[in-house]
Short mmCIF file of C-alpha atoms in Angstrom, two decimals:
data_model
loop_
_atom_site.label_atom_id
_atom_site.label_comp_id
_atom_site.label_asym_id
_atom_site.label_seq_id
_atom_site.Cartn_x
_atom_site.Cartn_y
_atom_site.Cartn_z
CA UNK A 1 -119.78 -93.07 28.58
CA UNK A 2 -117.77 -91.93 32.03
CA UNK A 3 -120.65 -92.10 34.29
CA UNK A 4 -121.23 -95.68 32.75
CA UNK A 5 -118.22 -96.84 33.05
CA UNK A 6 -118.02 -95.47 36.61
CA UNK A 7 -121.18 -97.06 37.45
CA UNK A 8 -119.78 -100.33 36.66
CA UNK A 9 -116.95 -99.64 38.40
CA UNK A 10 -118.80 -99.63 41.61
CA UNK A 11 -120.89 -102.42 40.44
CA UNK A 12 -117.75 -104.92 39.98
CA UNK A 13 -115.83 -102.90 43.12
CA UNK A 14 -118.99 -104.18 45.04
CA UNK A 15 -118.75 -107.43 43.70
CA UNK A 16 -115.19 -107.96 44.09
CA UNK A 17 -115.85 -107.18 47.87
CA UNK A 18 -118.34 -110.48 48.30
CA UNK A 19 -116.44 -112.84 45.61
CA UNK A 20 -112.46 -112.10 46.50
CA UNK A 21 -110.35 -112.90 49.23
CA UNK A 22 -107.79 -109.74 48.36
CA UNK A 23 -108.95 -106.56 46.91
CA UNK A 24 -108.92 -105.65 42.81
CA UNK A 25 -107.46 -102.91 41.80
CA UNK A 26 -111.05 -101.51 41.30
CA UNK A 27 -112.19 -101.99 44.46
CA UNK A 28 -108.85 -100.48 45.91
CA UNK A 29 -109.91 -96.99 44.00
CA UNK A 30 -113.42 -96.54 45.38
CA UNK A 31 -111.81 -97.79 48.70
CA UNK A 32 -109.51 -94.15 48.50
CA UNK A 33 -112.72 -92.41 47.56
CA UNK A 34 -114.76 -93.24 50.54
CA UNK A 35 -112.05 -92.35 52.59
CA UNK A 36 -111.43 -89.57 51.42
CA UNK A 37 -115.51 -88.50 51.37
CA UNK A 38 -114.72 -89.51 55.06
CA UNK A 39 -111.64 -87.45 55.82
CA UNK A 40 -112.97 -84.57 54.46
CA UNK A 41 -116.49 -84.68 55.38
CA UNK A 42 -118.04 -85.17 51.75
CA UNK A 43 -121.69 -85.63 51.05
CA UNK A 44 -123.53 -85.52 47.94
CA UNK A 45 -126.99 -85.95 47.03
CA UNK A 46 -129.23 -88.82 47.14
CA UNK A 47 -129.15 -89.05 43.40
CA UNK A 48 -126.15 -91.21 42.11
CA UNK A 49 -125.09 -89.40 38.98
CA UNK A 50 -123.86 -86.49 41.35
CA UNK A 51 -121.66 -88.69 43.56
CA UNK A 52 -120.35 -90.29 40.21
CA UNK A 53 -119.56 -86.88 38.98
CA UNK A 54 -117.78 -86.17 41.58
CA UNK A 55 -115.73 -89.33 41.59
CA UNK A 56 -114.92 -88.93 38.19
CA UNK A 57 -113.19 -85.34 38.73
CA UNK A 58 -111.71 -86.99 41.80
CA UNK A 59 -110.13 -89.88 39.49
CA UNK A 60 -109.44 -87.66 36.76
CA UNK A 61 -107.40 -85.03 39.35
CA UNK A 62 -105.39 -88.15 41.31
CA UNK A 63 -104.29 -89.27 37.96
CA UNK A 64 -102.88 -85.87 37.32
CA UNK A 65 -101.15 -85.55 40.75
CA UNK A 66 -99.75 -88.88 40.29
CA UNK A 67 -98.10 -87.89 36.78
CA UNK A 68 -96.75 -84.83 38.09
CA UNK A 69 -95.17 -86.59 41.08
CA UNK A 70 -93.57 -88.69 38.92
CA UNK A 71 -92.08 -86.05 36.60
CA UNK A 72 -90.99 -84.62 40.03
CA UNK A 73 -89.23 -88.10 41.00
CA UNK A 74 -87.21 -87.53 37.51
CA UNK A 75 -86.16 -84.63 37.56
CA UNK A 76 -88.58 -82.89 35.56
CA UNK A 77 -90.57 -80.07 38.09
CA UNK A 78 -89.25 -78.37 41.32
CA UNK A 79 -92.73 -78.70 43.13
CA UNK A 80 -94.90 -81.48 44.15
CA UNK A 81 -98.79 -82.05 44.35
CA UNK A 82 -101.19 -83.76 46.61
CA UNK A 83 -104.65 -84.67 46.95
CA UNK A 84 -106.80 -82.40 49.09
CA UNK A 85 -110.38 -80.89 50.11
CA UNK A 86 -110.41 -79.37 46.73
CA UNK A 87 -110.37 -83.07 44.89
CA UNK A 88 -113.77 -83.46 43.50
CA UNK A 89 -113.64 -80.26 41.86
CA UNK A 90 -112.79 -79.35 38.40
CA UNK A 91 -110.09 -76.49 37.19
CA UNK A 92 -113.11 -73.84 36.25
CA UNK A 93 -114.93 -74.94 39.70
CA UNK A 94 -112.12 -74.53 41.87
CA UNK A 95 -110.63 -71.17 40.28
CA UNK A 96 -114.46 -70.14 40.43
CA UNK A 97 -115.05 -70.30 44.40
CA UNK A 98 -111.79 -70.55 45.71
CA UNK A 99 -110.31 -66.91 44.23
CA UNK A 100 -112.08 -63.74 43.09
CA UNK A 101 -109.01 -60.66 42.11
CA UNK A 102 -109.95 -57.87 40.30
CA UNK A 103 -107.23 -55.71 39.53
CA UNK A 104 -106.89 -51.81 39.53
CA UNK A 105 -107.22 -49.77 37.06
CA UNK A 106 -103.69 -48.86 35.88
CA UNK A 107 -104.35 -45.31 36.59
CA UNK A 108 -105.99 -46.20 40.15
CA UNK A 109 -103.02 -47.99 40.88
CA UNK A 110 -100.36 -45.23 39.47
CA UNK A 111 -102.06 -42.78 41.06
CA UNK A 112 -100.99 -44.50 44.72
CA UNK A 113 -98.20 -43.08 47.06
CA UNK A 114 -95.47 -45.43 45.56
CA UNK A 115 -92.65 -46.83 47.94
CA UNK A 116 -88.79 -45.78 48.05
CA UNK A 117 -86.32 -47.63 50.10
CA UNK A 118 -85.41 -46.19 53.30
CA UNK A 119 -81.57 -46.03 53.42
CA UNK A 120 -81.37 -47.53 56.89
CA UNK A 121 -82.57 -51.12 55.63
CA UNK A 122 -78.89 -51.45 53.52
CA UNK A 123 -78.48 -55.08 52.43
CA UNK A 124 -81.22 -57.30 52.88
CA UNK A 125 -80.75 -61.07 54.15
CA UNK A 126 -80.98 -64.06 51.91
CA UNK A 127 -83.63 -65.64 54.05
CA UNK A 128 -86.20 -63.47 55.86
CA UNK A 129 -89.79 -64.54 56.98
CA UNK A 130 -92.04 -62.29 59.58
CA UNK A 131 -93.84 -65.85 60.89
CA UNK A 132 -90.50 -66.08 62.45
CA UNK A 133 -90.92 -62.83 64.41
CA UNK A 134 -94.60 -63.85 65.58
CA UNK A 135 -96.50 -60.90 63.93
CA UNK A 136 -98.19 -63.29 61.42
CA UNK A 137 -102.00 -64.39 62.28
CA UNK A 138 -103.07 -68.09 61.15
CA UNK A 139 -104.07 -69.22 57.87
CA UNK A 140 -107.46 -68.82 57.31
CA UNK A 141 -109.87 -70.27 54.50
CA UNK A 142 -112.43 -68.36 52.22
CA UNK A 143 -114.20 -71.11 51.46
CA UNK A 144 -116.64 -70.87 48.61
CA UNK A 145 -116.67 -66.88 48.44
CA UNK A 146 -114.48 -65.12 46.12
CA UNK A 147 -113.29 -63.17 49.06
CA UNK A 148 -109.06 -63.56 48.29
CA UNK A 149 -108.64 -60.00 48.38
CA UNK A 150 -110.82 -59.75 51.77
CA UNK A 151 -108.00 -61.97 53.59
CA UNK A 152 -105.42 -61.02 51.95
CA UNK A 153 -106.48 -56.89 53.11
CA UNK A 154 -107.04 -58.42 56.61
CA UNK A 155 -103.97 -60.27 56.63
CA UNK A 156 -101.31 -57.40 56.26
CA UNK A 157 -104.01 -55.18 58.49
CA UNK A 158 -103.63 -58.36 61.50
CA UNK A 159 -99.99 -58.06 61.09
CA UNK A 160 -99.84 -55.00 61.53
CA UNK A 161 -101.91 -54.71 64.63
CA UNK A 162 -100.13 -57.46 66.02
CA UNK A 163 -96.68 -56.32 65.47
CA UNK A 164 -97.50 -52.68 67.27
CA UNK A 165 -99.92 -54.25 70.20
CA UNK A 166 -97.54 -57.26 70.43
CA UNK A 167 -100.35 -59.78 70.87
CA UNK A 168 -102.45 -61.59 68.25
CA UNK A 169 -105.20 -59.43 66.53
CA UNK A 170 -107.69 -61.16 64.68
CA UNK A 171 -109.89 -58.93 62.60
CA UNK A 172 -112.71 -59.17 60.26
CA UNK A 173 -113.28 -60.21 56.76
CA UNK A 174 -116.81 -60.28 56.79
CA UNK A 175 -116.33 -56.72 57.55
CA UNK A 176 -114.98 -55.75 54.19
CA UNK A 177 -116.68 -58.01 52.45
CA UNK A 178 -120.19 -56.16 53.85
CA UNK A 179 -119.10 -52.59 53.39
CA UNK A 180 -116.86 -51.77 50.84
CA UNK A 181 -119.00 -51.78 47.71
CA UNK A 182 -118.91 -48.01 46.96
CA UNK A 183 -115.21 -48.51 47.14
CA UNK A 184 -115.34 -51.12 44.32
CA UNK A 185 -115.46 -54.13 46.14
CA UNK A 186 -117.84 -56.96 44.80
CA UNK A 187 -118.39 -59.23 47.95
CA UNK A 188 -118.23 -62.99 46.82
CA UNK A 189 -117.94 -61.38 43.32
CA UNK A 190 -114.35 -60.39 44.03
CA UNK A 191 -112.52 -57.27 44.88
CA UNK A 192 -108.93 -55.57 45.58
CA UNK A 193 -107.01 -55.26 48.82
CA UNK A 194 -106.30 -51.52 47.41
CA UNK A 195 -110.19 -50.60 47.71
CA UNK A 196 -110.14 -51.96 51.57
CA UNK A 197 -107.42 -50.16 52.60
CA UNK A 198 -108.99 -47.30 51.17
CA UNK A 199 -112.37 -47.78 52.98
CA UNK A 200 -110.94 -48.81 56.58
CA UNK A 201 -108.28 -45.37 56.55
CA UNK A 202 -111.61 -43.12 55.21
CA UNK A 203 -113.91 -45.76 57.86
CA UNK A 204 -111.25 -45.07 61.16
CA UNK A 205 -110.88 -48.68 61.45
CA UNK A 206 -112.18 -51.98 60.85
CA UNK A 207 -113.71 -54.30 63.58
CA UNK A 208 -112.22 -57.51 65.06
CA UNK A 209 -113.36 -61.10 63.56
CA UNK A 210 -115.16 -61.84 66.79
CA UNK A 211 -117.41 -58.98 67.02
CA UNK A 212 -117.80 -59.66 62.59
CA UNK A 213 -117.59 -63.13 61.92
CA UNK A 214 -117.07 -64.23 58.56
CA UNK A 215 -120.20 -66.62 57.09
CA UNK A 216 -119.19 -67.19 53.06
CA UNK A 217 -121.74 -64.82 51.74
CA UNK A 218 -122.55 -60.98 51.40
CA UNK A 219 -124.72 -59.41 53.90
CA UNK A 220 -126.07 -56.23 55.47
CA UNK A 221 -122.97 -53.86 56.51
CA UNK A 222 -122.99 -53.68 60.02
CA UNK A 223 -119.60 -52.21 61.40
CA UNK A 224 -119.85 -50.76 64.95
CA UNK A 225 -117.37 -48.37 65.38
CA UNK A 226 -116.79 -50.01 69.24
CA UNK A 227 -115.54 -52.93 67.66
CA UNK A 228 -112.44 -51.98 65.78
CA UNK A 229 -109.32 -53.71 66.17
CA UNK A 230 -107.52 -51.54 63.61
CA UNK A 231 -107.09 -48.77 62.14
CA UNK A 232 -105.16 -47.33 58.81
CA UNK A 233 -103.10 -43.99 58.12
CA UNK A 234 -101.97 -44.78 55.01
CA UNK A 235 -100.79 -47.24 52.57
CA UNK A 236 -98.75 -47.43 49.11
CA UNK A 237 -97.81 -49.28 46.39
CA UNK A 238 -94.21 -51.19 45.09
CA UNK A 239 -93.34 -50.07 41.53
CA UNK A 240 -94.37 -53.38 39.44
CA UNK A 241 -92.38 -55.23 38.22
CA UNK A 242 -89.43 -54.49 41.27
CA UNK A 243 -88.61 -57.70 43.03
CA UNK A 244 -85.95 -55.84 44.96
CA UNK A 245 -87.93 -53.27 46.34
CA UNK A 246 -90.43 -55.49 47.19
CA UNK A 247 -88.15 -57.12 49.42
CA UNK A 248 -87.22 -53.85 50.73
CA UNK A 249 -91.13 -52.59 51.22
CA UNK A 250 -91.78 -56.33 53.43
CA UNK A 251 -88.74 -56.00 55.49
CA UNK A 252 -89.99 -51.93 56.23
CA UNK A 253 -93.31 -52.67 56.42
CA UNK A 254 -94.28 -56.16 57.02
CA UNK A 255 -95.99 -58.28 54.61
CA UNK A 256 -97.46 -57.22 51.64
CA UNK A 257 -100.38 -57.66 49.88
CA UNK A 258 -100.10 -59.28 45.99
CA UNK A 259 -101.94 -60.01 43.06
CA UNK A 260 -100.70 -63.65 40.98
CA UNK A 261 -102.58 -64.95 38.31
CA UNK A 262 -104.03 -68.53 38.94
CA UNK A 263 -103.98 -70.46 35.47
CA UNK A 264 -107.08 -72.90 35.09
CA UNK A 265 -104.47 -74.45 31.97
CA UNK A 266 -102.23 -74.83 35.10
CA UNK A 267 -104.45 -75.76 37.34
CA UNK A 268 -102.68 -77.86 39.83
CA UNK A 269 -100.38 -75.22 41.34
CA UNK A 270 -103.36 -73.81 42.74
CA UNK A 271 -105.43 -76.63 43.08
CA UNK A 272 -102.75 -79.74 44.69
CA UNK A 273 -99.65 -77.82 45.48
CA UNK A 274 -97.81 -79.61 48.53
CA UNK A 275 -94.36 -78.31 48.74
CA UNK A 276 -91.38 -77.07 46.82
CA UNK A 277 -91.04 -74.06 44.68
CA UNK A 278 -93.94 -73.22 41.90
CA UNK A 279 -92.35 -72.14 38.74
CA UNK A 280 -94.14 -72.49 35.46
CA UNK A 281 -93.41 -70.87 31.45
CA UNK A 282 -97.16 -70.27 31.44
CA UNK A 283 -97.89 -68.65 34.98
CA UNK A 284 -98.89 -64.58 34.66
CA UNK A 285 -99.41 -63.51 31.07
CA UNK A 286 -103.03 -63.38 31.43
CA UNK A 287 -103.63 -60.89 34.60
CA UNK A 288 -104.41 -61.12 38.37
CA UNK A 289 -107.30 -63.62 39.47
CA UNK A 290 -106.25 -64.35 43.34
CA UNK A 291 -104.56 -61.98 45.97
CA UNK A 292 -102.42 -63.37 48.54
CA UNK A 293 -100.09 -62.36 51.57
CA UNK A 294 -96.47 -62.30 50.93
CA UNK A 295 -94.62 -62.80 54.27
CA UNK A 296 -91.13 -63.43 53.28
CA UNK A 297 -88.30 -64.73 50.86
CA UNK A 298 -85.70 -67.06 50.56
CA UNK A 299 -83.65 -69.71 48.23
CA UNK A 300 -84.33 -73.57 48.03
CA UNK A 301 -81.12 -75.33 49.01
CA UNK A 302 -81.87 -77.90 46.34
CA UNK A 303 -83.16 -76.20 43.28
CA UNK A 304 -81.07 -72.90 43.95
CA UNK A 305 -84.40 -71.19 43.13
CA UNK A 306 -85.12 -68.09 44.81
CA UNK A 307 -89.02 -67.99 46.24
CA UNK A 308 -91.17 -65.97 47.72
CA UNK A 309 -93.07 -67.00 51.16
CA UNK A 310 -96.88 -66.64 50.52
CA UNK A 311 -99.75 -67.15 53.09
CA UNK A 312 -102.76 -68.07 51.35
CA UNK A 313 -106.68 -68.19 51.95
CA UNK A 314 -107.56 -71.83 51.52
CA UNK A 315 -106.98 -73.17 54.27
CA UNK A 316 -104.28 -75.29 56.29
CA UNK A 317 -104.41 -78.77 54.74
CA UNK A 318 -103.90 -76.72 51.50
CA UNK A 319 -100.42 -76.59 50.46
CA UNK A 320 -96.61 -76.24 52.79
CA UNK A 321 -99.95 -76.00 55.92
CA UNK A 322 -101.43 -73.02 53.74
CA UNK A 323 -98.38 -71.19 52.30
CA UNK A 324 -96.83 -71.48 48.56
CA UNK A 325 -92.91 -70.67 47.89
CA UNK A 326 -93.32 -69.09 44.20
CA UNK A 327 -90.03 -68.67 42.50
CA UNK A 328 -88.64 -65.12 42.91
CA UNK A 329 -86.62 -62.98 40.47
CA UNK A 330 -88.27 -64.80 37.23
CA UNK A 331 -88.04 -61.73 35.03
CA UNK A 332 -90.63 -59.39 34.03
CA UNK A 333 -93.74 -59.39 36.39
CA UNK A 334 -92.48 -61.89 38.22
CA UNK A 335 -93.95 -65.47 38.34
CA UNK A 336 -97.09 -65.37 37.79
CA UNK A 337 -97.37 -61.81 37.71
CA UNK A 338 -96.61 -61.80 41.57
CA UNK A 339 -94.79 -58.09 40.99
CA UNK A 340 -97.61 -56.53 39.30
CA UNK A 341 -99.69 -55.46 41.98
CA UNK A 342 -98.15 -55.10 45.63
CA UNK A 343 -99.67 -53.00 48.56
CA UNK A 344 -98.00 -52.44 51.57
CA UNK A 345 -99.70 -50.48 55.08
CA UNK A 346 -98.31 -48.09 56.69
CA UNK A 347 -98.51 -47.01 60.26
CA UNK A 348 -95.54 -45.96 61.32
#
C-alpha cells in the first residue's frame, strides 16, 4: 500500500507541475527529494520500486526529524536533528554499515594495564578540548564498512603522532582493517580499538594513510614496514564506569578511545543528530555497537548538562561537522555506556 500510494504521489506531483500555477504540497515533497538525491549525489536503479523505497524511508525519517525538532522548540529534548547523507536509510540499515563494535571480553579487558591519575594534573578545567591545541586530525568517514573501531584506533594513534612530531600525521585505516585478524579484528565485520593497539605495538608501527589508503572493504595485508607513521609502546585502560578519571586519562594522554552503544529504538541520535547535547533514558543498557574518539569535555551554558566532546567516523556533514556532545556524569556507565570501555596510548 506505501509504494502505491507513493507512486501516485509522483503521478499527481507530476501533474500538479503541468496543471498549477503554484506548487501542492505534494509536489513541494518530491521537490526536497530530488534535491536532496542532488545534494548528495543519490542514484538508484533503473527500476522504480527501488527509488520509491528509498523515498519512503526518506519521508518516513523527515517526519521523525521534524517531530523531534518540535519537541525541541518546547522544551521537551536538549538536542536537535537534521536531515543528512544517511536519509534514505532505515534504523537496521544505517546501524548495519555505518558502525561495527565488538567489545572485549571482560577478562581481555581486566587483564589491561589500568590507568591512575598522575598527581601533577590536580584539578581539571571545566572546559577542555585537544582540537583547540591542534593535535586533532580531521573527521573522517567509514562509509559502508563496519570499520568504527579502525578510526577510532587511528584517531588517538594520529593524535598522538601529531602532538610529539608537531605536524599533522595522517595514518592508515585500511591498514588495520587488512592485518589485524589474528588479533580479533573482523574487517568490515567489526572489531576493537584494544586488538589494534595490540597489533601495531607487537607490528613496530603502522603505516601512513597515503602509502595505505582506505577503499571500504577487506583486502590482502600489505604493510611495508618503510611506510610507518607511528608507532606504539604501550597503552591502557580507564576503570569503567569512572567519568573522573577519564577526564584525567584525556588531559594525560590525549584523546581516548570509547565504546557507546548506538540504539536502533533510538535511532536518530545516531542517525540525524545536528547539535546540542544527546541524553536519552534508553541509551547503553544493551552493550557497545560503535567506537568513537573522545577529545574533550565541557558543560552546555543552556541545559547545564555536562558533555563529552566526541569525534566520530561518519563524516563532516554528519552531526556539530562530525562530532557529538553526549551528556557526561549520567550515572552508571555513563550515557550510553560511554564509560564502559575507554583506551588510552601511551608514549610518553
Amino acid at each position: 500500500m506505501q509504494v502505491v500510494f507513493l507512486v501516485g504521489l509522483c503521478v499527481f506531483a507530476s501533474t500538479a507541475t503541468a496543471s498549477a500555477s503554484a506548487s501542492s504540497p505534494l509536489e513541494t515533497i518530491v521537490e526536497e527529494w530530488e534535491t536532496w538525491k542532488s545534494e548528495y549525489g543519490k542514484e538508484y536503479s533503473v527500476h522504480a520500486v527501488e527509488e520509491l523505497k528509498r523515498m519512503e524511508i526518506w519521508m518516513e525519517n523527515k517526519a521523525q526529524i521534524e517531530r523531534h525538532n518540535r519537541g525541541y522548540i518546547e522544551g521537551k529534548h536538549s538536542y536537535t536533528l537534521r536531515m543528512n547523507h544517511f536519509g534514505d536509510l532505515s534504523p537496521e540499515e544505517f546501524l548495519e554499515r555505518s558502525t561495527g563494535g565488538i567489545p572485549l571480553k571482560e577478562a581481555e579487558f581486566a587483564s589491561m594495564k589500568t590507568f591512575k591519575r598522575p598527581k601533577h594534573l590536580g584539578d581539571l578545567e571545566d572546559y577542555f578540548d585537544w582540537r583547540d591545541s591542534g593535535i586533532v586530525t580531521p573527521v573522517k568517514n567509514q562509509g559502508s564498512c563496519g570499520a568504527c573501531w579502525a578510526f577510532s584506533a587511528i584517531g588517538a594513534l594520529e593524535s598522538d603522532a601529531t602532538y610529539w612530531t608537531g605536524s599533522e600525521v595522517l595514518l592508515s585505516e585500511q591498514n588495520l582493517i587488512d592485518c589485524t585478524s589474528s588479533y580479533g579484528n573482523l574487517g568490515c565485520g567489526g572489531g576493537a580499538p584494544e586488538y589494534s593497539f595490540m597489533y601495531v605495538e607487537d607490528n613496530d608501527g603502522v603505516d601512513t594513510e597515503d602509502s595505505y589508503p582506505y577503499d571500504e572493504e577487506r583486502e590482502d595485508c600489505t604493510f611495508s614496514s618503510s611506510d610507518v607513521g607511528e608507532t606504539l609502546s604501550s597503552f591502557g585502560r580507564v576503570t569503567p564506569g569512572d567519568e573522573e578519571a577519564m577526564r584525567a586519562a584525556i588531559r594525560e594522554y590525549g584523546p581516548v578511545t570509547a565504546g557507546v552503544y548506538a540504539d536502533p529504538l533510538e535511532p536518530m541520535m545516531s542517525q540525524f543528530y545536528d547539535g546540542g547535547v544527546f541524553e536519552s533514558e534508553d541509551c547503553g543498557e544493551n552493550g557497545l555497537n560503535h567506537f568513537v574518539l573522545i577529545t574533550g569535555w565541557g558543560t552546555d551554558e543552556d541545559s547545564g548538562l555536562d558533555y563529552w566532546i566526541i569525534k566520530n567516523s561518519w563524516g563532516t556533514d554528519w552531526g556539530e561537522e562530525g562530532y557529538i556532545k553526549l551528556r557526561r556524569n549520567a550515572g552508571g556507565m555513563g550515557m550510553c555506556a560511554i564509560a564502559s570501555q575507554v583506551a588510552y596510548v601511551d608514549n610518553i
